[in-house]
Amino acid sequence: NAGVTQTPKFQVLKTGQSMTLQCAQDMNHNSMYWYRQDPGMGLRLIYYSASEGTTDKGEVPNGYNVSRLNKREFSLRLESAAPSQTSVYFCASVWTANTEAFFGQGTRLTVV
Amino acid sequence: GESVGLHLPTLSVQEGDNSIINCAYSNSASDYFIWYKQESGKGPQFIIDIRSNMDKRQGQRVTVLLNKTVKHLSLQIAATQPGDSAVYFCAETPHTGANSKLTFGKGITLSVRP
């Protein structure tokens, strides 16, 4: 099992460009999450999907959109990248609430 | 708003000593608590969890203590080793079923001195 797979691992964007971060899990988990991690800020929730077909905003959703394409895949889109979105992005999945979350290896995004 | 936070940003311990990492939470509805370890360049990895109906849970070299009265969570690592050097996060979810958000604290860096 691969667990949670994120692509790409690294990305550099120019201000105003768009891109989609991909996340896929092969554990048949119901819920998926997108976090960003900045120095001294810990992990902040951007969006989450409690189940296939549903998405909800987290703590810092502005500037992002998400799509729960199917049970396996949860993508994060930046429509117009800004330098403030420079961060490391992590995708996570859980089977159900109150169970262990599994994380991907992260995507390091730099917006110049 | 509800948040999970940690008391100290860094902790330095001597190899072989015990480590105690503390975490405070503010959501009284929190039902499930987890400690994660994050090594440099990697995603967080599960260490141990505890549910709100428990006060203590032990794993291999790790113990989690939960004090619901003061909303405090701690992670104890016995005989700390160099491989324990990492950032540690506490996280919590409220008991709201499928729509539970997983909220993380800011993290604390554990540095093990040889």
Tab-separated table of C-alpha atoms in Angstrom:
chain	number	residue	atom	x	y	z
A	1	ASN	CA	0.000	0.000	0.000
A	2	ALA	CA	1.256	3.470	-0.863
A	3	GLY	CA	-0.854	5.196	1.801
A	4	VAL	CA	-1.304	8.882	0.978
A	5	THR	CA	0.414	10.135	-2.158
A	6	GLN	CA	0.847	13.808	-2.966
A	7	THR	CA	2.050	15.325	-6.211
A	8	PRO	CA	4.106	17.273	-6.962
A	9	LYS	CA	6.712	17.246	-4.187
A	10	PHE	CA	8.096	20.658	-5.143
A	11	GLN	CA	6.685	23.528	-7.182
A	12	VAL	CA	7.645	27.102	-7.957
A	13	LEU	CA	4.946	29.423	-9.253
A	14	LYS	CA	4.885	33.012	-10.349
A	15	THR	CA	2.368	35.329	-8.719
A	16	GLY	CA	-0.976	34.975	-10.470
A	17	GLN	CA	-0.360	31.500	-11.861
A	18	SER	CA	-2.715	28.658	-11.043
A	19	MET	CA	-2.044	25.074	-10.130
A	20	THR	CA	-3.635	22.010	-8.598
A	21	LEU	CA	-2.092	19.883	-5.880
A	22	GLN	CA	-3.111	16.263	-6.141
A	23	CYS	CA	-3.709	13.838	-3.295
A	24	ALA	CA	-4.731	10.199	-3.442
A	25	GLN	CA	-5.133	7.543	-0.763
A	26	ASP	CA	-5.490	3.812	-1.191
A	27	MET	CA	-6.766	2.941	2.290
A	28	ASN	CA	-10.479	3.342	1.544
A	29	HIS	CA	-10.614	6.231	3.994
A	30	ASN	CA	-13.742	8.341	4.190
A	31	SER	CA	-12.347	11.726	5.217
A	32	MET	CA	-9.552	13.730	3.669
A	33	TYR	CA	-7.867	16.962	4.688
A	34	TRP	CA	-5.592	19.651	3.296
A	35	TYR	CA	-3.245	21.517	5.652
A	36	ARG	CA	-0.588	24.123	5.209
A	37	GLN	CA	2.449	24.298	7.441
A	38	ASP	CA	4.370	27.506	8.001
A	39	PRO	CA	7.266	28.098	10.424
A	40	GLY	CA	5.956	28.723	13.914
A	41	MET	CA	2.346	28.227	12.826
A	42	GLY	CA	1.935	24.487	13.045
A	43	LEU	CA	-0.528	22.753	10.749
A	44	ARG	CA	-3.519	24.841	9.739
A	45	LEU	CA	-6.548	23.271	8.130
A	46	ILE	CA	-7.447	24.678	4.715
A	47	TYR	CA	-10.329	22.448	3.636
A	48	TYR	CA	-11.587	19.022	4.473
A	49	SER	CA	-13.927	16.444	3.033
A	50	ALA	CA	-15.768	14.337	5.575
A	51	SER	CA	-16.999	11.958	2.894
A	52	GLU	CA	-17.169	11.611	-0.862
A	53	GLY	CA	-19.223	14.441	-2.299
A	54	THR	CA	-18.828	16.835	0.622
A	55	THR	CA	-16.285	19.566	1.356
A	56	ASP	CA	-16.038	22.138	4.131
A	57	LYS	CA	-13.860	25.114	4.909
A	58	GLY	CA	-11.205	24.893	7.538
A	59	GLU	CA	-9.288	27.622	9.320
A	60	VAL	CA	-7.600	29.258	6.297
A	61	PRO	CA	-9.651	28.589	3.114
A	62	ASN	CA	-9.245	31.932	1.346
A	63	GLY	CA	-7.452	31.646	-2.002
A	64	TYR	CA	-8.050	27.915	-2.303
A	65	ASN	CA	-10.633	25.572	-3.770
A	66	VAL	CA	-10.955	21.826	-3.417
A	67	SER	CA	-12.533	18.930	-5.233
A	68	ARG	CA	-13.297	15.507	-3.829
A	69	LEU	CA	-13.126	13.768	-7.167
A	70	ASN	CA	-13.967	10.357	-5.746
A	71	LYS	CA	-13.331	8.498	-2.531
A	72	ARG	CA	-9.612	8.193	-3.284
A	73	GLU	CA	-8.749	11.665	-4.524
A	74	PHE	CA	-8.908	15.132	-2.991
A	75	SER	CA	-7.320	17.987	-4.917
A	76	LEU	CA	-6.411	21.506	-3.813
A	77	ARG	CA	-6.424	24.318	-6.367
A	78	LEU	CA	-4.818	27.726	-6.235
A	79	GLU	CA	-6.541	29.873	-8.847
A	80	SER	CA	-4.213	32.866	-8.602
A	81	ALA	CA	-1.149	32.151	-6.518
A	82	ALA	CA	0.171	34.778	-4.117
A	83	PRO	CA	3.493	34.928	-2.224
A	84	SER	CA	1.525	34.451	1.017
A	85	GLN	CA	0.673	30.963	-0.199
A	86	THR	CA	4.312	29.925	-0.081
A	87	SER	CA	4.186	27.002	2.312
A	88	VAL	CA	4.416	23.261	2.718
A	89	TYR	CA	1.109	21.579	1.999
A	90	PHE	CA	0.060	18.278	3.520
A	91	CYS	CA	-2.798	16.030	2.607
A	92	ALA	CA	-4.175	13.590	5.179
A	93	SER	CA	-6.869	10.953	5.330
A	94	VAL	CA	-8.753	9.122	8.070
A	95	TRP	CA	-11.066	6.143	7.959
A	96	THR	CA	-13.594	7.847	10.198
A	97	ALA	CA	-13.700	10.520	12.874
A	98	ASN	CA	-11.688	9.781	15.994
A	99	THR	CA	-9.213	7.525	14.266
A	100	GLU	CA	-5.599	7.994	13.272
A	101	ALA	CA	-4.853	10.297	10.338
A	102	PHE	CA	-2.291	9.319	7.733
A	103	PHE	CA	-0.285	12.037	6.009
A	104	GLY	CA	1.368	12.415	2.662
A	105	GLN	CA	4.983	13.518	2.326
A	106	GLY	CA	4.065	17.111	1.575
A	107	THR	CA	4.320	19.567	-1.316
A	108	ARG	CA	6.740	22.433	-0.940
A	109	LEU	CA	5.284	25.379	-2.849
A	110	THR	CA	7.100	28.640	-3.481
A	111	VAL	CA	5.307	31.594	-5.052
A	112	VAL	CA	7.611	34.302	-6.374
B	1	GLY	CA	-12.200	30.255	18.637
B	2	GLU	CA	-11.376	26.742	19.783
B	3	SER	CA	-7.695	25.921	19.535
B	4	VAL	CA	-5.040	23.470	20.526
B	5	GLY	CA	-1.809	24.924	21.804
B	6	LEU	CA	1.493	23.916	23.316
B	7	HIS	CA	3.228	25.558	26.269
B	8	LEU	CA	6.824	25.498	25.052
B	9	PRO	CA	8.255	25.893	21.561
B	10	THR	CA	11.452	23.871	22.200
B	11	LEU	CA	12.606	21.191	24.580
B	12	SER	CA	16.179	19.997	24.986
B	13	VAL	CA	16.848	16.770	26.893
B	14	GLN	CA	19.815	14.562	27.580
B	15	GLU	CA	19.895	11.198	25.869
B	16	GLY	CA	18.546	8.599	28.262
B	17	ASP	CA	16.426	11.043	30.243
B	18	ASN	CA	12.647	11.100	30.158
B	19	SER	CA	10.893	13.788	28.109
B	20	ILE	CA	7.573	15.396	28.884
B	21	ILE	CA	5.787	17.440	26.244
B	22	ASN	CA	2.694	19.339	27.294
B	23	CYS	CA	-0.333	20.551	25.401
B	24	ALA	CA	-3.385	22.581	26.391
B	25	TYR	CA	-6.677	22.477	24.561
B	26	SER	CA	-9.653	24.768	24.827
B	27	ASN	CA	-12.519	22.816	23.271
B	28	SER	CA	-14.414	21.109	26.065
B	29	ALA	CA	-16.172	18.983	23.428
B	30	SER	CA	-12.904	17.374	22.375
B	31	ASP	CA	-13.316	13.634	22.361
B	32	TYR	CA	-10.191	12.220	20.803
B	33	PHE	CA	-6.583	13.298	21.170
B	34	ILE	CA	-3.556	12.286	19.183
B	35	TRP	CA	0.169	12.911	19.338
B	36	TYR	CA	2.114	13.102	16.087
B	37	LYS	CA	5.829	13.168	15.404
B	38	GLN	CA	7.244	14.991	12.417
B	39	GLU	CA	10.793	14.444	11.278
B	40	SER	CA	12.499	16.912	8.993
B	41	GLY	CA	11.154	16.800	5.450
B	42	LYS	CA	8.419	14.309	6.253
B	43	GLY	CA	4.738	14.330	7.024
B	44	PRO	CA	3.481	13.861	10.601
B	45	GLN	CA	3.331	10.293	11.856
B	46	PHE	CA	1.012	8.895	14.498
B	47	ILE	CA	2.560	8.132	17.882
B	48	ILE	CA	-0.281	7.457	20.284
B	49	ASP	CA	-3.885	8.421	20.875
B	50	ILE	CA	-6.320	8.620	23.759
B	51	ARG	CA	-10.065	9.010	24.014
B	52	SER	CA	-11.804	11.292	26.452
B	53	ASN	CA	-13.062	8.387	28.566
B	54	MET	CA	-9.479	7.535	29.521
B	55	ASP	CA	-6.851	9.282	31.682
B	56	LYS	CA	-3.768	7.401	30.604
B	57	ARG	CA	-2.585	5.223	27.788
B	58	GLN	CA	0.772	3.564	27.335
B	59	GLY	CA	2.650	2.523	24.246
B	60	GLN	CA	6.180	1.463	23.599
B	61	ARG	CA	8.308	3.998	25.555
B	62	VAL	CA	5.506	6.561	25.297
B	63	THR	CA	2.663	7.435	27.635
B	64	VAL	CA	-0.120	9.931	27.059
B	65	LEU	CA	-1.912	11.509	30.002
B	66	LEU	CA	-5.198	13.357	29.725
B	67	ASN	CA	-6.541	15.710	32.372
B	68	LYS	CA	-9.971	16.815	31.263
B	69	THR	CA	-10.507	18.980	34.326
B	70	VAL	CA	-7.807	21.413	33.256
B	71	LYS	CA	-7.908	20.491	29.545
B	72	HIS	CA	-4.325	19.328	29.488
B	73	LEU	CA	-2.606	16.615	27.509
B	74	SER	CA	0.954	15.391	27.901
B	75	LEU	CA	3.277	13.015	26.099
B	76	GLN	CA	5.955	11.251	28.095
B	77	ILE	CA	8.860	9.607	26.313
B	78	ALA	CA	10.951	7.233	28.392
B	79	ALA	CA	14.718	6.920	27.915
B	80	THR	CA	14.816	9.523	25.144
B	81	GLN	CA	16.954	8.562	22.176
B	82	PRO	CA	18.537	10.638	19.387
B	83	GLY	CA	15.927	9.233	17.011
B	84	ASP	CA	13.259	10.958	19.081
B	85	SER	CA	14.504	14.346	17.912
B	86	ALA	CA	11.628	15.825	15.922
B	87	VAL	CA	8.695	18.208	16.112
B	88	TYR	CA	5.777	16.905	18.152
B	89	PHE	CA	2.177	17.964	17.635
B	90	CYS	CA	-0.900	17.341	19.678
B	91	ALA	CA	-4.180	17.194	17.806
B	92	GLU	CA	-7.802	16.838	18.755
B	93	THR	CA	-11.221	16.205	17.298
B	94	PRO	CA	-14.569	16.977	18.864
B	95	HIS	CA	-17.223	14.312	19.073
B	96	THR	CA	-19.239	15.471	16.097
B	97	GLY	CA	-19.244	12.373	13.976
B	98	ALA	CA	-18.187	12.336	10.349
B	99	ASN	CA	-17.651	16.077	10.070
B	100	SER	CA	-15.039	16.246	12.782
B	101	LYS	CA	-12.166	18.566	12.041
B	102	LEU	CA	-8.721	17.444	13.063
B	103	THR	CA	-7.087	20.466	14.719
B	104	PHE	CA	-3.380	20.684	15.463
B	105	GLY	CA	-1.357	22.653	17.951
B	106	LYS	CA	1.638	24.699	16.842
B	107	GLY	CA	4.230	22.033	17.602
B	108	ILE	CA	7.238	21.706	19.870
B	109	THR	CA	10.743	20.779	18.832
B	110	LEU	CA	12.399	18.046	20.879
B	111	SER	CA	16.189	18.101	20.708
B	112	VAL	CA	18.114	15.212	22.239
B	113	ARG	CA	21.654	15.935	23.445
B	114	PRO	CA	24.146	13.050	23.141
